[in-house]
Amino acid sequence: MNWTVEQEIAHKLAQMRRWLEQEGAGALRLRGVDWFAWATAGASGGHCLSAECGHAEVLVTHDAAYILTDEAEVRRLRHDEVHGPWTWQVTPWTQPQLAELREHFVQHAAGGRPVLCDRPGMFERSLPMPLREERLALLPPEQLRYRAVGRLAASAASEALRAARPEWTEQELAGACARALWARGLLTMHVMAVGAERRHHYLRAPPSSTPLGDSVVLALCARRFGLCASLCRQRRFRPAQAGVDEADAALLALEAVALDACEVGNALSMVYHALDSAYAYAGQPDAVLRQRQGGITGYQAPELAAGSCTELLLKDGMALAFHPGLPGGMVEDTFMLSAERLRNLTFDPAWPSISVQGRRRPLSLELA
């Protein structure tokens, strides 16, 4: 089935109205940019990357679906972002009582019944966790958009790393990567670049003014359609050597243990414990505690981090991104658990790779 935007939104509106029935609520209010993108099939409700909430909200009742915004934003949103069967509730941004007017409208629309909210304010109820978890299994059109985001993110990382020079600073490499992401229409959520001098101390760190030296680890997270794609690549500034580097082999063997545990029906905690055991086998028994390992991703990165007690069961349609690391090296790609197998969303066919447990995994790029 080829989904249209209207069909996807209709599917989600029906889903949200089931939530209202289950909870005995009169309205569902979605404030966060993550939930706004989910409900609108990939639209952006804001233009400040650091903001948790944007300039628009979604309000769904049993018989209506609204976009709540103000006059300063409505033209852009209607023209560039939001499509589908929405009713627009627009208030003057200059009105001192803007918040009060919007709250009055929300309560009136709910008909005196409770209001569920992703980021609840006064007199609102939090959206229950089982309902929040429903968005983690992505629909076919979301998966299709995600593949496009992942492919572009991988291409941007490759472009920046192939252009890099040993005398560049970490900040210069991060800037080149950010430019490559923006040029592809991707929002830069974060770019981390760690050169030879720092990579044995920090695998994930904001870029500094330190020169790259003879090697670098580049990690990024980029967003489009509300979906976050994460990946990590490594480059060494030396002539290519025959065979697989021992450090790469050890790192990919460690990662393979985690990826092998990503099966439908397994708890997310099983992936964490698999990594914990793999680190111990690799002679790094406490490594799982020293850095975050990743988890389920999607409209946030992560949506849910893997830990010893995260008992959520993996389902078809969930996206996963793990970033295990050993001293001096790290690896990461964003995968989709689809048809009970992992599909690499950030695979770059032009990047050097090797087959590990039937999956193509990235090697360190070696160019003098």
Tab-separated table of N, CA and C in Angstrom, residues 185-282:
chain	number	residue	atom	x	y	z
A	185	GLY	N	19.312	19.391	3.317
A	185	GLY	CA	18.002	19.625	3.910
A	185	GLY	C	17.798	18.980	5.261
A	186	LEU	N	18.896	18.632	5.943
A	186	LEU	CA	18.804	17.992	7.250
A	186	LEU	C	19.122	18.994	8.357
A	187	LEU	N	18.374	18.927	9.447
A	187	LEU	CA	18.659	19.741	10.618
A	187	LEU	C	19.761	19.071	11.430
A	188	THR	N	20.739	19.847	11.844
A	188	THR	CA	21.876	19.308	12.594
A	188	THR	C	21.549	19.297	14.082
A	189	MET	N	21.277	18.112	14.623
A	189	MET	CA	20.967	17.999	16.046
A	189	MET	C	22.245	18.030	16.884
A	190	HIS	N	23.242	17.269	16.462
A	190	HIS	CA	24.579	17.397	17.048
A	190	HIS	C	25.624	16.804	16.100
A	191	VAL	N	26.824	17.363	16.182
A	191	VAL	CA	27.980	16.821	15.480
A	191	VAL	C	29.133	16.776	16.470
A	192	MET	N	29.713	15.598	16.661
A	192	MET	CA	30.840	15.421	17.564
A	192	MET	C	32.049	14.945	16.766
A	193	ALA	N	33.166	15.623	16.943
A	193	ALA	CA	34.401	15.245	16.259
A	193	ALA	C	35.519	15.187	17.280
A	194	VAL	N	36.180	14.032	17.357
A	194	VAL	CA	37.247	13.831	18.341
A	194	VAL	C	38.481	13.317	17.604
A	195	GLY	N	39.547	14.129	17.607
A	195	GLY	CA	40.771	13.778	16.895
A	195	GLY	C	41.680	12.862	17.680
A	196	ALA	N	42.882	12.639	17.137
A	196	ALA	CA	43.813	11.654	17.703
A	196	ALA	C	44.194	11.965	19.140
A	197	GLU	N	44.365	13.247	19.466
A	197	GLU	CA	44.831	13.611	20.800
A	197	GLU	C	43.804	13.305	21.876
A	198	ARG	N	42.516	13.398	21.540
A	198	ARG	CA	41.476	13.243	22.563
A	198	ARG	C	40.704	11.933	22.471
A	199	ARG	N	40.822	11.192	21.362
A	199	ARG	CA	39.924	10.060	21.146
A	199	ARG	C	40.156	8.910	22.127
A	200	HIS	N	41.292	8.831	22.765
A	200	HIS	CA	41.512	7.774	23.755
A	200	HIS	C	40.957	8.164	25.134
A	201	HIS	N	40.480	9.407	25.233
A	201	HIS	CA	39.873	9.866	26.485
A	201	HIS	C	38.367	10.053	26.343
A	202	TYR	N	37.938	10.579	25.177
A	202	TYR	CA	36.519	10.835	24.937
A	202	TYR	C	36.161	10.329	23.552
A	203	LEU	N	35.160	9.449	23.495
A	203	LEU	CA	34.695	8.995	22.194
A	203	LEU	C	33.582	9.892	21.675
A	204	ARG	N	32.812	10.475	22.577
A	204	ARG	CA	31.714	11.375	22.208
A	204	ARG	C	31.908	12.663	22.999
A	205	ALA	N	32.256	13.728	22.288
A	205	ALA	CA	32.505	15.000	22.949
A	205	ALA	C	32.302	16.129	21.959
A	206	PRO	N	31.883	17.302	22.416
A	206	PRO	CA	31.796	18.453	21.511
A	206	PRO	C	33.156	18.735	20.893
A	207	PRO	N	33.193	19.171	19.649
A	207	PRO	CA	34.476	19.440	18.985
A	207	PRO	C	35.210	20.599	19.644
A	208	SER	N	36.540	20.495	19.647
A	208	SER	CA	37.392	21.525	20.234
A	208	SER	C	38.261	22.150	19.140
A	209	SER	N	39.144	23.039	19.539
A	209	SER	CA	40.066	23.677	18.602
A	209	SER	C	41.335	22.854	18.379
A	210	THR	N	41.354	21.617	18.890
A	210	THR	CA	42.508	20.729	18.741
A	210	THR	C	42.589	20.187	17.314
A	211	PRO	N	43.767	20.187	16.691
A	211	PRO	CA	43.896	19.589	15.351
A	211	PRO	C	43.538	18.106	15.372
A	212	LEU	N	43.079	17.609	14.228
A	212	LEU	CA	42.675	16.208	14.132
A	212	LEU	C	43.858	15.262	14.331
A	213	GLY	N	45.014	15.608	13.800
A	213	GLY	CA	46.148	14.693	13.890
A	213	GLY	C	45.991	13.556	12.904
A	214	ASP	N	46.377	12.349	13.319
A	214	ASP	CA	46.403	11.244	12.353
A	214	ASP	C	45.119	10.421	12.305
A	215	SER	N	44.095	10.795	13.096
A	215	SER	CA	42.842	10.041	13.060
A	215	SER	C	41.727	10.862	13.689
A	216	VAL	N	40.471	10.465	13.403
A	216	VAL	CA	39.322	11.191	13.954
A	216	VAL	C	38.116	10.268	14.020
A	217	VAL	N	37.289	10.488	15.047
A	217	VAL	CA	35.978	9.846	15.176
A	217	VAL	C	34.928	10.936	14.993
A	218	LEU	N	34.010	10.737	14.051
A	218	LEU	CA	32.941	11.696	13.783
A	218	LEU	C	31.596	11.037	14.066
A	219	ALA	N	30.815	11.652	14.943
A	219	ALA	CA	29.470	11.153	15.253
A	219	ALA	C	28.475	12.275	15.015
A	220	LEU	N	27.308	11.938	14.493
A	220	LEU	CA	26.308	12.963	14.224
A	220	LEU	C	24.906	12.433	14.448
A	221	CYS	N	24.001	13.388	14.642
A	221	CYS	CA	22.568	13.094	14.659
A	221	CYS	C	21.890	14.187	13.844
A	222	ALA	N	21.113	13.787	12.846
A	222	ALA	CA	20.438	14.733	11.965
A	222	ALA	C	18.950	14.420	11.924
A	223	ARG	N	18.156	15.456	11.667
A	223	ARG	CA	16.692	15.290	11.690
A	223	ARG	C	16.066	15.856	10.423
A	224	ARG	N	15.072	15.142	9.937
A	224	ARG	CA	14.178	15.635	8.889
A	224	ARG	C	12.863	14.888	9.027
A	225	PHE	N	11.759	15.527	8.710
A	225	PHE	CA	10.427	14.947	8.908
A	225	PHE	C	10.221	14.574	10.379
A	226	GLY	N	10.974	15.196	11.272
A	226	GLY	CA	10.892	14.873	12.695
A	226	GLY	C	11.684	13.659	13.109
A	227	LEU	N	12.256	12.915	12.160
A	227	LEU	CA	12.943	11.651	12.437
A	227	LEU	C	14.448	11.861	12.561
A	228	CYS	N	15.051	11.237	13.565
A	228	CYS	CA	16.458	11.445	13.895
A	228	CYS	C	17.304	10.263	13.433
A	229	ALA	N	18.302	10.535	12.609
A	229	ALA	CA	19.235	9.508	12.150
A	229	ALA	C	20.602	9.765	12.772
A	230	SER	N	21.180	8.736	13.381
A	230	SER	CA	22.483	8.859	14.038
A	230	SER	C	23.470	7.882	13.411
A	231	LEU	N	24.733	8.303	13.351
A	231	LEU	CA	25.771	7.415	12.839
A	231	LEU	C	27.128	7.891	13.330
A	232	CYS	N	28.112	7.006	13.214
A	232	CYS	CA	29.494	7.326	13.584
A	232	CYS	C	30.420	6.729	12.533
A	233	ARG	N	31.427	7.515	12.124
A	233	ARG	CA	32.423	7.047	11.179
A	233	ARG	C	33.811	7.444	11.683
A	234	GLN	N	34.822	6.682	11.250
A	234	GLN	CA	36.198	6.943	11.650
A	234	GLN	C	37.075	7.095	10.416
A	235	ARG	N	38.071	7.970	10.524
A	235	ARG	CA	39.035	8.148	9.429
A	235	ARG	C	40.437	8.174	10.000
A	236	ARG	N	41.358	7.514	9.287
A	236	ARG	CA	42.776	7.562	9.621
A	236	ARG	C	43.524	8.181	8.446
A	237	PHE	N	44.428	9.106	8.740
A	237	PHE	CA	45.187	9.795	7.692
A	237	PHE	C	46.493	9.052	7.445
A	238	ARG	N	46.349	7.946	6.701
A	238	ARG	CA	47.525	7.140	6.356
A	238	ARG	C	47.160	6.307	5.134
A	239	PRO	N	48.153	5.806	4.411
A	239	PRO	CA	47.838	4.962	3.254
A	239	PRO	C	47.047	3.734	3.674
A	240	ALA	N	46.149	3.300	2.800
A	240	ALA	CA	45.335	2.128	3.088
A	240	ALA	C	46.202	0.891	3.268
A	241	GLN	N	45.855	0.102	4.277
A	241	GLN	CA	46.590	-1.129	4.546
A	241	GLN	C	45.766	-2.333	4.110
A	242	ALA	N	46.415	-3.413	3.830
A	242	ALA	CA	45.715	-4.638	3.437
A	242	ALA	C	45.036	-5.256	4.655
A	243	GLY	N	43.844	-5.827	4.428
A	243	GLY	CA	43.158	-6.505	5.512
A	243	GLY	C	42.415	-5.546	6.429
A	244	VAL	N	41.805	-6.128	7.457
A	244	VAL	CA	41.011	-5.364	8.414
A	244	VAL	C	41.859	-5.034	9.631
A	245	ASP	N	41.855	-3.778	10.011
A	245	ASP	CA	42.605	-3.338	11.190
A	245	ASP	C	42.095	-4.073	12.436
A	246	GLU	N	42.996	-4.453	13.348
A	246	GLU	CA	42.607	-5.194	14.554
A	246	GLU	C	41.626	-4.409	15.410
A	247	ALA	N	41.830	-3.097	15.489
A	247	ALA	CA	40.925	-2.272	16.289
A	247	ALA	C	39.521	-2.270	15.701
A	248	ASP	N	39.431	-2.169	14.370
A	248	ASP	CA	38.118	-2.238	13.722
A	248	ASP	C	37.462	-3.589	13.966
A	249	ALA	N	38.229	-4.648	13.824
A	249	ALA	CA	37.686	-5.996	13.997
A	249	ALA	C	37.134	-6.192	15.405
A	250	ALA	N	37.873	-5.722	16.422
A	250	ALA	CA	37.417	-5.875	17.807
A	250	ALA	C	36.150	-5.073	18.053
A	251	LEU	N	36.092	-3.866	17.511
A	251	LEU	CA	34.926	-3.003	17.716
A	251	LEU	C	33.686	-3.580	17.039
A	252	LEU	N	33.840	-4.071	15.819
A	252	LEU	CA	32.692	-4.608	15.097
A	252	LEU	C	32.222	-5.933	15.690
A	253	ALA	N	33.136	-6.701	16.251
A	253	ALA	CA	32.735	-7.934	16.942
A	253	ALA	C	31.916	-7.599	18.180
A	254	LEU	N	32.305	-6.558	18.886
A	254	LEU	CA	31.549	-6.102	20.053
A	254	LEU	C	30.159	-5.646	19.636
A	255	GLU	N	30.082	-4.827	18.603
A	255	GLU	CA	28.790	-4.325	18.144
A	255	GLU	C	27.884	-5.460	17.683
A	256	ALA	N	28.461	-6.474	17.028
A	256	ALA	CA	27.659	-7.574	16.493
A	256	ALA	C	26.876	-8.283	17.578
A	257	VAL	N	27.430	-8.350	18.776
A	257	VAL	CA	26.725	-8.994	19.891
A	257	VAL	C	25.438	-8.236	20.199
A	258	ALA	N	25.512	-6.900	20.209
A	258	ALA	CA	24.323	-6.085	20.473
A	258	ALA	C	23.305	-6.218	19.350
A	259	LEU	N	23.777	-6.133	18.110
A	259	LEU	CA	22.848	-6.200	16.981
A	259	LEU	C	22.182	-7.565	16.880
A	260	ASP	N	22.912	-8.621	17.215
A	260	ASP	CA	22.319	-9.966	17.196
A	260	ASP	C	21.178	-10.098	18.204
A	261	ALA	N	21.236	-9.295	19.279
A	261	ALA	CA	20.195	-9.360	20.307
A	261	ALA	C	18.955	-8.563	19.930
A	262	CYS	N	19.014	-7.803	18.842
A	262	CYS	CA	17.884	-6.959	18.423
A	262	CYS	C	16.896	-7.782	17.615
A	263	GLU	N	16.116	-8.572	18.308
A	263	GLU	CA	15.113	-9.413	17.665
A	263	GLU	C	13.732	-9.068	18.200
A	264	VAL	N	12.728	-9.201	17.347
A	264	VAL	CA	11.355	-8.963	17.768
A	264	VAL	C	11.024	-9.861	18.955
A	265	GLY	N	10.470	-9.272	20.004
A	265	GLY	CA	10.103	-10.025	21.198
A	265	GLY	C	11.126	-9.965	22.304
A	266	ASN	N	12.372	-9.593	21.987
A	266	ASN	CA	13.387	-9.418	23.026
A	266	ASN	C	13.171	-8.100	23.750
A	267	ALA	N	13.464	-8.083	25.039
A	267	ALA	CA	13.407	-6.828	25.792
A	267	ALA	C	14.616	-5.976	25.442
A	268	LEU	N	14.437	-4.659	25.483
A	268	LEU	CA	15.558	-3.754	25.211
A	268	LEU	C	16.690	-3.991	26.198
A	269	SER	N	16.358	-4.398	27.413
A	269	SER	CA	17.399	-4.680	28.409
A	269	SER	C	18.293	-5.833	27.991
A	270	MET	N	17.784	-6.752	27.153
A	270	MET	CA	18.606	-7.868	26.696
A	270	MET	C	19.771	-7.362	25.852
A	271	VAL	N	19.533	-6.299	25.071
A	271	VAL	CA	20.612	-5.719	24.265
A	271	VAL	C	21.670	-5.117	25.182
A	272	TYR	N	21.219	-4.430	26.216
A	272	TYR	CA	22.143	-3.839	27.191
A	272	TYR	C	22.989	-4.923	27.858
A	273	HIS	N	22.358	-5.991	28.306
A	273	HIS	CA	23.102	-7.060	28.992
A	273	HIS	C	24.027	-7.803	28.023
A	274	ALA	N	23.605	-7.925	26.763
A	274	ALA	CA	24.483	-8.543	25.770
A	274	ALA	C	25.740	-7.706	25.579
A	275	LEU	N	25.574	-6.389	25.529
A	275	LEU	CA	26.724	-5.499	25.409
A	275	LEU	C	27.604	-5.570	26.644
A	276	ASP	N	26.984	-5.615	27.795
A	276	ASP	CA	27.744	-5.701	29.045
A	276	ASP	C	28.643	-6.934	29.036
A	277	SER	N	28.095	-8.062	28.617
A	277	SER	CA	28.887	-9.295	28.554
A	277	SER	C	29.984	-9.194	27.503
A	278	ALA	N	29.674	-8.560	26.360
A	278	ALA	CA	30.666	-8.428	25.293
A	278	ALA	C	31.821	-7.533	25.720
A	279	TYR	N	31.526	-6.478	26.449
A	279	TYR	CA	32.590	-5.613	26.968
A	279	TYR	C	33.504	-6.395	27.913
A	280	ALA	N	32.914	-7.191	28.790
A	280	ALA	CA	33.715	-7.988	29.726
A	280	ALA	C	34.623	-8.955	28.973
A	281	TYR	N	34.082	-9.585	27.921
A	281	TYR	CA	34.875	-10.517	27.125
A	281	TYR	C	36.029	-9.793	26.434
A	282	ALA	N	35.804	-8.516	26.073
A	282	ALA	CA	36.829	-7.726	25.397
A	282	ALA	C	37.820	-7.099	26.372
